[in-house]
PDB file of C-alpha atoms in Angstrom:
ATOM      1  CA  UNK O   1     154.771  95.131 113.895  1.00  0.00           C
ATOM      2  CA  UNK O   2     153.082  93.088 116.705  1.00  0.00           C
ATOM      3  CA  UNK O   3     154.706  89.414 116.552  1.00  0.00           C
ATOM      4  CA  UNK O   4     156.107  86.574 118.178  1.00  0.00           C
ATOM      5  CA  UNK O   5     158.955  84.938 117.107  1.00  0.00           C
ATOM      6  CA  UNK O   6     160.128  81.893 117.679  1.00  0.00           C
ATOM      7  CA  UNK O   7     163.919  80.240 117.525  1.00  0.00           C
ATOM      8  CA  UNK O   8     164.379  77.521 114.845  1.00  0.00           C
ATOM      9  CA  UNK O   9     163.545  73.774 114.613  1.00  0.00           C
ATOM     10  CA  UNK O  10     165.474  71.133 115.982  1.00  0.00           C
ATOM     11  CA  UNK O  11     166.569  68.022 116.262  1.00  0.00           C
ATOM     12  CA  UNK O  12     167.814  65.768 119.656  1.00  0.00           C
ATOM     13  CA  UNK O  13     167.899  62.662 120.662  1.00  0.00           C
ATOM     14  CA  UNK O  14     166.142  60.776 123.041  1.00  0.00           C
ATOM     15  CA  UNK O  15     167.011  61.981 126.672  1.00  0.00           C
ATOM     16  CA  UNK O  16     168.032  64.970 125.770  1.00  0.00           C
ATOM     17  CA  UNK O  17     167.674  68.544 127.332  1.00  0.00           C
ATOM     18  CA  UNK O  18     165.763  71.504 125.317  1.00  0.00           C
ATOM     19  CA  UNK O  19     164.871  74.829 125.734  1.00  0.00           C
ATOM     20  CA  UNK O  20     162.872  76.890 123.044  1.00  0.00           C
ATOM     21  CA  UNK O  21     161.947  80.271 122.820  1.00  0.00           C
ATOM     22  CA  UNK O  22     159.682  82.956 122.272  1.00  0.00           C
ATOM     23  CA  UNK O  23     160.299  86.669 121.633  1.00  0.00           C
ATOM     24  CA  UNK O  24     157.283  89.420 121.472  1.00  0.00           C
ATOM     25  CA  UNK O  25     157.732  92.230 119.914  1.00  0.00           C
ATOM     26  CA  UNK O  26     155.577  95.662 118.731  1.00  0.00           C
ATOM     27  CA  UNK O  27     153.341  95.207 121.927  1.00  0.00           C
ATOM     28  CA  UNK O  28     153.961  95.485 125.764  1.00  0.00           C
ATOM     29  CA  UNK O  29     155.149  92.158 126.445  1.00  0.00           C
ATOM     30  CA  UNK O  30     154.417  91.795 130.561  1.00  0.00           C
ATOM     31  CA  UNK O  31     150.982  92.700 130.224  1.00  0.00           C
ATOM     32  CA  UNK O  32     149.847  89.437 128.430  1.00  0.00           C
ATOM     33  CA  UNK O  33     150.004  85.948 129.267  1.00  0.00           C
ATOM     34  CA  UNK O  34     151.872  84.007 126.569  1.00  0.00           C
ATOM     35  CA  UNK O  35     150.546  80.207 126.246  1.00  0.00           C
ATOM     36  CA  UNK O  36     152.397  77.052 124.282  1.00  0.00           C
ATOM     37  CA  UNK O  37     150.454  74.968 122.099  1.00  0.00           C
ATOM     38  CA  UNK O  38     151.617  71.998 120.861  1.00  0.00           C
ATOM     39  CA  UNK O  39     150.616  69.923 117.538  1.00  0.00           C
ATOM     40  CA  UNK O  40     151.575  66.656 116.780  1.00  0.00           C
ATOM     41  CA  UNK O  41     152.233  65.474 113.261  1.00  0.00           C
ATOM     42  CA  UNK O  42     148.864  64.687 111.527  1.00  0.00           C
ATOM     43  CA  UNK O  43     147.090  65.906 114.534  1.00  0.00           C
ATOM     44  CA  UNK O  44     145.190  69.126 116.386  1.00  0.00           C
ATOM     45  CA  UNK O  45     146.282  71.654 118.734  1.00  0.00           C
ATOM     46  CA  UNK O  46     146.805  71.060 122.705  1.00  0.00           C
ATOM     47  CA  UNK O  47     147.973  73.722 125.168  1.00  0.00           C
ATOM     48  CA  UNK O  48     150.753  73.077 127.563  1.00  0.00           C
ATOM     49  CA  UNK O  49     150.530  76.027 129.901  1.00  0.00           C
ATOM     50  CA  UNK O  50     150.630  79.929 129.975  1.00  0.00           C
ATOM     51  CA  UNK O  51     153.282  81.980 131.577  1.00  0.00           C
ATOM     52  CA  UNK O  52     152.845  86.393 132.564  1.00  0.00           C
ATOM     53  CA  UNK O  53     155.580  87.740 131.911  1.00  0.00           C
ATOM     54  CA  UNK O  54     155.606  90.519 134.380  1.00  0.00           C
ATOM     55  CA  UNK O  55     155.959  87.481 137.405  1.00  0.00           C
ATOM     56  CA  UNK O  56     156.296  84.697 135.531  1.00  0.00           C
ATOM     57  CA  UNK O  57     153.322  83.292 137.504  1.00  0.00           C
ATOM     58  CA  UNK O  58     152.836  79.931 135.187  1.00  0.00           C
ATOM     59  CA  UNK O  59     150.007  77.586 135.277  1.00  0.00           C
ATOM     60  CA  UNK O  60     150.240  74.716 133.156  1.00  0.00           C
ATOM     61  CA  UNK O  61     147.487  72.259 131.262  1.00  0.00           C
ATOM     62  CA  UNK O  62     147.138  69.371 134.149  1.00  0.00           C
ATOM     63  CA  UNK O  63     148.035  66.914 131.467  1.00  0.00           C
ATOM     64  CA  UNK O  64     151.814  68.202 130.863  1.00  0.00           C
ATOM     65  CA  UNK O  65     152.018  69.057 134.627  1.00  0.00           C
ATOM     66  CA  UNK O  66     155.545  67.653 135.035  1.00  0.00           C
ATOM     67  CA  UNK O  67     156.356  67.014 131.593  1.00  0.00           C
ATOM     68  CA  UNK O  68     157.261  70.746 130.182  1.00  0.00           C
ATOM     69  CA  UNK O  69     158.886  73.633 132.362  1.00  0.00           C
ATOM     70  CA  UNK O  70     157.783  77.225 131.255  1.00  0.00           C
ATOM     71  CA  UNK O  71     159.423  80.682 131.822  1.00  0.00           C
ATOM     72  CA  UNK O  72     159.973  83.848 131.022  1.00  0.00           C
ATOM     73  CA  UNK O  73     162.450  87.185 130.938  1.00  0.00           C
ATOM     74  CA  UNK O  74     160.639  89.860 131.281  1.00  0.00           C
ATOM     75  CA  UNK O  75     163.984  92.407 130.791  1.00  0.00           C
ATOM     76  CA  UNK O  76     164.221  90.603 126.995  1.00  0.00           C
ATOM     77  CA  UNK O  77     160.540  90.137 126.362  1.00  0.00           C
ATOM     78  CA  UNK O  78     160.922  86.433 125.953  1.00  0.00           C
ATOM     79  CA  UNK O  79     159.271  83.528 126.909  1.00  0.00           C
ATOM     80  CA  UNK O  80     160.579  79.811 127.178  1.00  0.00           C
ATOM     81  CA  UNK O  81     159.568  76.032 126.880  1.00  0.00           C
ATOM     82  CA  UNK O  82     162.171  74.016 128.520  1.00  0.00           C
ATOM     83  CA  UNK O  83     162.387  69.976 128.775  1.00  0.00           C
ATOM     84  CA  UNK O  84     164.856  68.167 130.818  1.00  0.00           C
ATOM     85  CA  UNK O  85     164.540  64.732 129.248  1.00  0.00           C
ATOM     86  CA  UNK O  86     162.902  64.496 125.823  1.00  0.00           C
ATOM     87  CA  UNK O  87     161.193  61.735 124.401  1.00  0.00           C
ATOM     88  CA  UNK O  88     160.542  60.619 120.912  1.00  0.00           C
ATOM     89  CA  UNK O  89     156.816  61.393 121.729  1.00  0.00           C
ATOM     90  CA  UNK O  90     157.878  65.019 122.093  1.00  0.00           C
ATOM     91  CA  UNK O  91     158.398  64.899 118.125  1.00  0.00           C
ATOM     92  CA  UNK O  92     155.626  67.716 117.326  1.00  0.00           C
ATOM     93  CA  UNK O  93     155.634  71.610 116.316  1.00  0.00           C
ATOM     94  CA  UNK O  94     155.630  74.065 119.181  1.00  0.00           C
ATOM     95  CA  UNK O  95     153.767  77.528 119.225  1.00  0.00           C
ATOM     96  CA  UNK O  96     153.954  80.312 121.083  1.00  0.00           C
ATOM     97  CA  UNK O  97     150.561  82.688 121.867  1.00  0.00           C
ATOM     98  CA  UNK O  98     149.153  85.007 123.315  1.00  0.00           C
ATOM     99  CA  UNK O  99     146.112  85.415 125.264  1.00  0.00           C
ATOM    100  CA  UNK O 100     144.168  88.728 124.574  1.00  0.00           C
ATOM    101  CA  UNK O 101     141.989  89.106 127.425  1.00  0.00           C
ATOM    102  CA  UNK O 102     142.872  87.811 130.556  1.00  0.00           C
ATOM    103  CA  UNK O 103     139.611  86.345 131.878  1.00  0.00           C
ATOM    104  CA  UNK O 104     139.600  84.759 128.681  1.00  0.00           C
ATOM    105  CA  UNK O 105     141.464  81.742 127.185  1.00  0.00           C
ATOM    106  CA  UNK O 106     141.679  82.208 123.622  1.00  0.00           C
ATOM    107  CA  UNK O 107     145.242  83.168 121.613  1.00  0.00           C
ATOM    108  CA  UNK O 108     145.127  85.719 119.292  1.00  0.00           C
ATOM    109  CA  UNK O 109     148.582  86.104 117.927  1.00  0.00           C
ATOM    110  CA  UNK O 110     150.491  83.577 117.297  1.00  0.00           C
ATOM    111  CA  UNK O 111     154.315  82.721 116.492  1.00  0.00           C
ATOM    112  CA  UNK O 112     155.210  80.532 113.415  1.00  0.00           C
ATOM    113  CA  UNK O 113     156.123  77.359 115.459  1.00  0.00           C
ATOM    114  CA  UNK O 114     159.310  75.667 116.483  1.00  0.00           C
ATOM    115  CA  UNK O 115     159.447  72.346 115.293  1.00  0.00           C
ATOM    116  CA  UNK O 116     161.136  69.862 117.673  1.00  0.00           C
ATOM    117  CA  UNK O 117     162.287  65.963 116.198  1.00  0.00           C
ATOM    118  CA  UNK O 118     163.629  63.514 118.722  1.00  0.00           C
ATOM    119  CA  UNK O 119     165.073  60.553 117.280  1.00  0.00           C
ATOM    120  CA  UNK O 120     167.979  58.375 118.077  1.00  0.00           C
TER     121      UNK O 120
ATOM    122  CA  UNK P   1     137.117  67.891 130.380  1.00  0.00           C
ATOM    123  CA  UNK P   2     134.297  69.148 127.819  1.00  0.00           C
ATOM    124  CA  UNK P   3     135.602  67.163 124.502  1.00  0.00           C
ATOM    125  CA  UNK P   4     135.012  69.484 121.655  1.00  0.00           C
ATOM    126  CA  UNK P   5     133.949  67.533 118.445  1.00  0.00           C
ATOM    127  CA  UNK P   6     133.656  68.995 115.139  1.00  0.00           C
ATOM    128  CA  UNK P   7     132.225  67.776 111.501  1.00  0.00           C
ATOM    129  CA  UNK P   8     132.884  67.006 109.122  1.00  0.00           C
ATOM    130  CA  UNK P   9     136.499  65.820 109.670  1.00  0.00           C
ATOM    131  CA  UNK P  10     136.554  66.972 105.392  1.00  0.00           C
ATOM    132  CA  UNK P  11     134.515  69.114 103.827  1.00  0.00           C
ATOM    133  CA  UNK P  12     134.711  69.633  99.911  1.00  0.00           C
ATOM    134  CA  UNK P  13     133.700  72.720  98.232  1.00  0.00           C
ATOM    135  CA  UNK P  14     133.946  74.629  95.131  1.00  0.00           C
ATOM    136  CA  UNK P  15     135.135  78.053  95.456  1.00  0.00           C
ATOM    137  CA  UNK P  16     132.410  80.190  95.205  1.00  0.00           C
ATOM    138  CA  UNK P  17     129.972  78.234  97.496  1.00  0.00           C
ATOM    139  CA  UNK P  18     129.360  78.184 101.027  1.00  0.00           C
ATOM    140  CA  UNK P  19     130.767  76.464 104.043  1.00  0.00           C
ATOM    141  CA  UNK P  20     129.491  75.289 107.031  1.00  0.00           C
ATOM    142  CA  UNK P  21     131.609  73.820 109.682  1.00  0.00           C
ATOM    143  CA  UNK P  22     129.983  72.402 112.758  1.00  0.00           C
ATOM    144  CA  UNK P  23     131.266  72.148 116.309  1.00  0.00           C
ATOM    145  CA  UNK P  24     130.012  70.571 119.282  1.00  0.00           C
ATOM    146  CA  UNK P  25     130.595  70.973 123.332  1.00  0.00           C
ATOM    147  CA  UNK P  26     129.796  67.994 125.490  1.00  0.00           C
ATOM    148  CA  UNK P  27     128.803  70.053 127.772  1.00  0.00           C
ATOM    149  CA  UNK P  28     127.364  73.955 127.941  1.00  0.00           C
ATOM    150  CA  UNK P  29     129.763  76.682 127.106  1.00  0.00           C
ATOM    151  CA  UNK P  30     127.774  79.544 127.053  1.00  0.00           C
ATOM    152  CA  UNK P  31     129.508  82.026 123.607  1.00  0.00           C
ATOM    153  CA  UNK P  32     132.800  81.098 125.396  1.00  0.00           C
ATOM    154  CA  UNK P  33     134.252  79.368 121.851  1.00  0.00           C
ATOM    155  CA  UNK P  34     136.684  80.876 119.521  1.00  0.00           C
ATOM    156  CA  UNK P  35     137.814  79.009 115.500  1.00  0.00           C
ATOM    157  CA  UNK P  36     141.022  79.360 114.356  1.00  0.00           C
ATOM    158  CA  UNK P  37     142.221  79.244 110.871  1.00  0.00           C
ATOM    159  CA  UNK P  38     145.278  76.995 109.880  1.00  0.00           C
ATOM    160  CA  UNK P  39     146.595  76.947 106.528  1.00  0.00           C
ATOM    161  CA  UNK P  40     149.586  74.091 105.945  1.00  0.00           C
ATOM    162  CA  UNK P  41     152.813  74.966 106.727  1.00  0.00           C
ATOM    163  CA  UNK P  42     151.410  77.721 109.233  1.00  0.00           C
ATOM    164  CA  UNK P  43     150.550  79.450 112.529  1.00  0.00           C
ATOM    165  CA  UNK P  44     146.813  79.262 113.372  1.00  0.00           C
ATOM    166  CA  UNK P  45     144.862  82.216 113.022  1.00  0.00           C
ATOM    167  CA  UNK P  46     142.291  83.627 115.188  1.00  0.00           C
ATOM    168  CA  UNK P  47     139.190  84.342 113.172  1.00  0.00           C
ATOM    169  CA  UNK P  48     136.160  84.440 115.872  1.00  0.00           C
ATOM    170  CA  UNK P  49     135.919  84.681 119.377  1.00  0.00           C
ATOM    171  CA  UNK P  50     132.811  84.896 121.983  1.00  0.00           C
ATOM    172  CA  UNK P  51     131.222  82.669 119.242  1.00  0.00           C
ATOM    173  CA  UNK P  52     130.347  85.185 116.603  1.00  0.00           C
ATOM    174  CA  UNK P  53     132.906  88.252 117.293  1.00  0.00           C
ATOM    175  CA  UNK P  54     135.076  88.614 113.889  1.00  0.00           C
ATOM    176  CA  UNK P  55     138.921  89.142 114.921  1.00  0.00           C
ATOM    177  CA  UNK P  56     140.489  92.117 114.063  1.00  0.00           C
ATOM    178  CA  UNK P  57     141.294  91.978 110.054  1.00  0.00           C
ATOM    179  CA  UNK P  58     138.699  89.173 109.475  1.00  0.00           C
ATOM    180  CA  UNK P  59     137.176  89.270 106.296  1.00  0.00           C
ATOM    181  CA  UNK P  60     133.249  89.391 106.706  1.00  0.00           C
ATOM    182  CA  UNK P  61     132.622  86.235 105.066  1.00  0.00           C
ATOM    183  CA  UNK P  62     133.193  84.148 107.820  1.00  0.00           C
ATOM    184  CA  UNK P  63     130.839  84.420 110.330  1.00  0.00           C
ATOM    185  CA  UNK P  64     129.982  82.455 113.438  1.00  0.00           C
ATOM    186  CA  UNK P  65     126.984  81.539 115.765  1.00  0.00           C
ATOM    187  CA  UNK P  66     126.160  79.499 118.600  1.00  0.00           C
ATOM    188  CA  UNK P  67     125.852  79.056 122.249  1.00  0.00           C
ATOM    189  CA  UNK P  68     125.469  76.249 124.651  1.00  0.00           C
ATOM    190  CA  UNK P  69     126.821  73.347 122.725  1.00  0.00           C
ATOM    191  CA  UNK P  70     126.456  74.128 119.340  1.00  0.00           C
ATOM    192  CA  UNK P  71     128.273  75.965 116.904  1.00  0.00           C
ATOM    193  CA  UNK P  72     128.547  76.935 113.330  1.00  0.00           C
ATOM    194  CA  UNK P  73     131.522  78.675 111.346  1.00  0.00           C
ATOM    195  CA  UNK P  74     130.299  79.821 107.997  1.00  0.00           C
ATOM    196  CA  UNK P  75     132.146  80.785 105.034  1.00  0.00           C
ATOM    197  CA  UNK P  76     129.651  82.634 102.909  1.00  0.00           C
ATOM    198  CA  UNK P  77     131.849  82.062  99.730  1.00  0.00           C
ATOM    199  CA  UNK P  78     134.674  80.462  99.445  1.00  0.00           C
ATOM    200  CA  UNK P  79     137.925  82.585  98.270  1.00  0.00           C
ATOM    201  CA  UNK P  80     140.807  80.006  97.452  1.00  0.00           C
ATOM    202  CA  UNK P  81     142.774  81.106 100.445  1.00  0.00           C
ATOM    203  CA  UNK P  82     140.209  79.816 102.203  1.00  0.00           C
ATOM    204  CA  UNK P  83     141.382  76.265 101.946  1.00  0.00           C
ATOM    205  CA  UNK P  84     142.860  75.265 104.911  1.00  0.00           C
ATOM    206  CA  UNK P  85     142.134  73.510 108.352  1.00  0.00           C
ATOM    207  CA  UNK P  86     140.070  75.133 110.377  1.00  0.00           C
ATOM    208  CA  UNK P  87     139.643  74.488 114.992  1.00  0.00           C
ATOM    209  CA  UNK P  88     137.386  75.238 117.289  1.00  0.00           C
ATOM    210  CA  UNK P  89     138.379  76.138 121.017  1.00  0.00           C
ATOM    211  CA  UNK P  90     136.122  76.429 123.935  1.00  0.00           C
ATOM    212  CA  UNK P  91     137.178  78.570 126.819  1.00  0.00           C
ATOM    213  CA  UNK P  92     134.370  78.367 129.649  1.00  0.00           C
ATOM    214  CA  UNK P  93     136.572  77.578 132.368  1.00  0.00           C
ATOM    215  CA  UNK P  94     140.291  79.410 132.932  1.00  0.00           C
ATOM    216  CA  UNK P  95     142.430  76.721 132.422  1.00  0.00           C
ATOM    217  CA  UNK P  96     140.301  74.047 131.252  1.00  0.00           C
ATOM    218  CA  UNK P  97     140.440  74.973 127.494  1.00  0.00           C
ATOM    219  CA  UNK P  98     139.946  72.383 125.240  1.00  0.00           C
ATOM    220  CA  UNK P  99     140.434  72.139 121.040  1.00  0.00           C
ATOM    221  CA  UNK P 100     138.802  70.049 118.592  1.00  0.00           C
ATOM    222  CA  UNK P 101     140.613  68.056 116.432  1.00  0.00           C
ATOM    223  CA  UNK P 102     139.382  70.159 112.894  1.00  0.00           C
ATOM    224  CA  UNK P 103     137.794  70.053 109.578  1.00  0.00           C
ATOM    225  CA  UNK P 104     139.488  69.982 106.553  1.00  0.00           C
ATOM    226  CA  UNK P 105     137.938  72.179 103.589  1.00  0.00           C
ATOM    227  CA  UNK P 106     139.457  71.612 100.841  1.00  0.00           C
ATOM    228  CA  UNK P 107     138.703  72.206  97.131  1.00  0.00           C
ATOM    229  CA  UNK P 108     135.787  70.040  95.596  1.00  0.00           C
TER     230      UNK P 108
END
């Protein structure tokens, strides 16, 4: 079966470190970029940056330049979203995607979500 | 950044009937727009890309059309897992990819 799956929720305070991940399975892994999309409670979807796999060349949304760190392992067919310092404004569920086609920028499987809570 | 906006923010039908969700670029996009389907409690769902391309496993009743900077997801008859929260995303520019913030259809 052709999924991603993501490691569970959780829950850190303010100032924290964080690392989530992202495991594809069923397909060839490196040949897709893999995005992260993030969703705030109550609200729509944003995407943080893409990673591909096979170099982990990364480009990330301008907006979360800074903010986010994303990587890969391309031996373990995993991808990463990594925060050194979290903030309560973090608080928000976290998916993993991938993009079909590179040349375009649309996700069309997606993993169930991680959802992150900081709160002292 | 193009802002996508969509309407209505809620949208009440009975099942049976037909939606029509409406989404707007403020600025050209050519076809480059895809809608995602999110049900509560899940993962989005990819349901049209290239503005009117069904996804693999779509059913046909949702269709799409459009170019430029307007667009239209239709539901020709609503099933009751239809219900849900449904996005638009334009993708003109690689790495400039922007969502709107949804319409709610939920059960009149």
């Amino acid at each position: 079966e052709v999924q991603l799956v993501q490691s569970g929720a959780e829950v850190k305070k303010p100032g924290e470190s964080l690392k989530i991940s992202c495991k594809g399975s069923g397909y060839t892994f490196t040949n897709y970029w893999i995005g992260w999309v993030r969703q705030m409670p109550g609200k729509g979807l944003e995407w943080l940056g893409i990673i591909y796999p096979r170099d982990s060349d990364t480009r990330y949304n301008p907006s979360f330049q800074g903010q986010v760190t994303i990587s890969a392992d391309r031996f373990i067919n995993t991808a990463y979203l990594q925060w050194n310092s979290l903030k309560s404004s973090d608080t928000a569920i976290y998916y993993c995607a991938r993009l079909l086609v590179v040349a375009a920028g649309f996700f069309d499987l997606w993993g169930r979500g991680t959802q992150v809570t900081v709160a002292s | 950044e193009i802002v996508m906006t969509q309407s209505p923010a809620t949208l009440s039908v009975s099942p049976g009937e037909r939606a029509t969700l409406s989404c707007r670029a403020s600025q050209t996009i050519g076809n480059n727009l895809a809608w995602y389907q999110q049900i509560p409690g899940q993962a989005p769902r990819l349901l049209i890309s290239g503005a009117s391309t069904r996804a693999t496993g779509i059913p046909t009743r949702f269709s799409g059309s459009g170019s430029g900077t307007e667009f239209t997801l239709t539901i020709s008859s609503l099933q009751s897992e239809d219900f849900a929260l449904y996005y638009c995303q334009q993708y003109n520019n690689w790495l400039t990819w922007t969502f709107g913030q949804g319409t709610k259809v939920e059960i009149k």
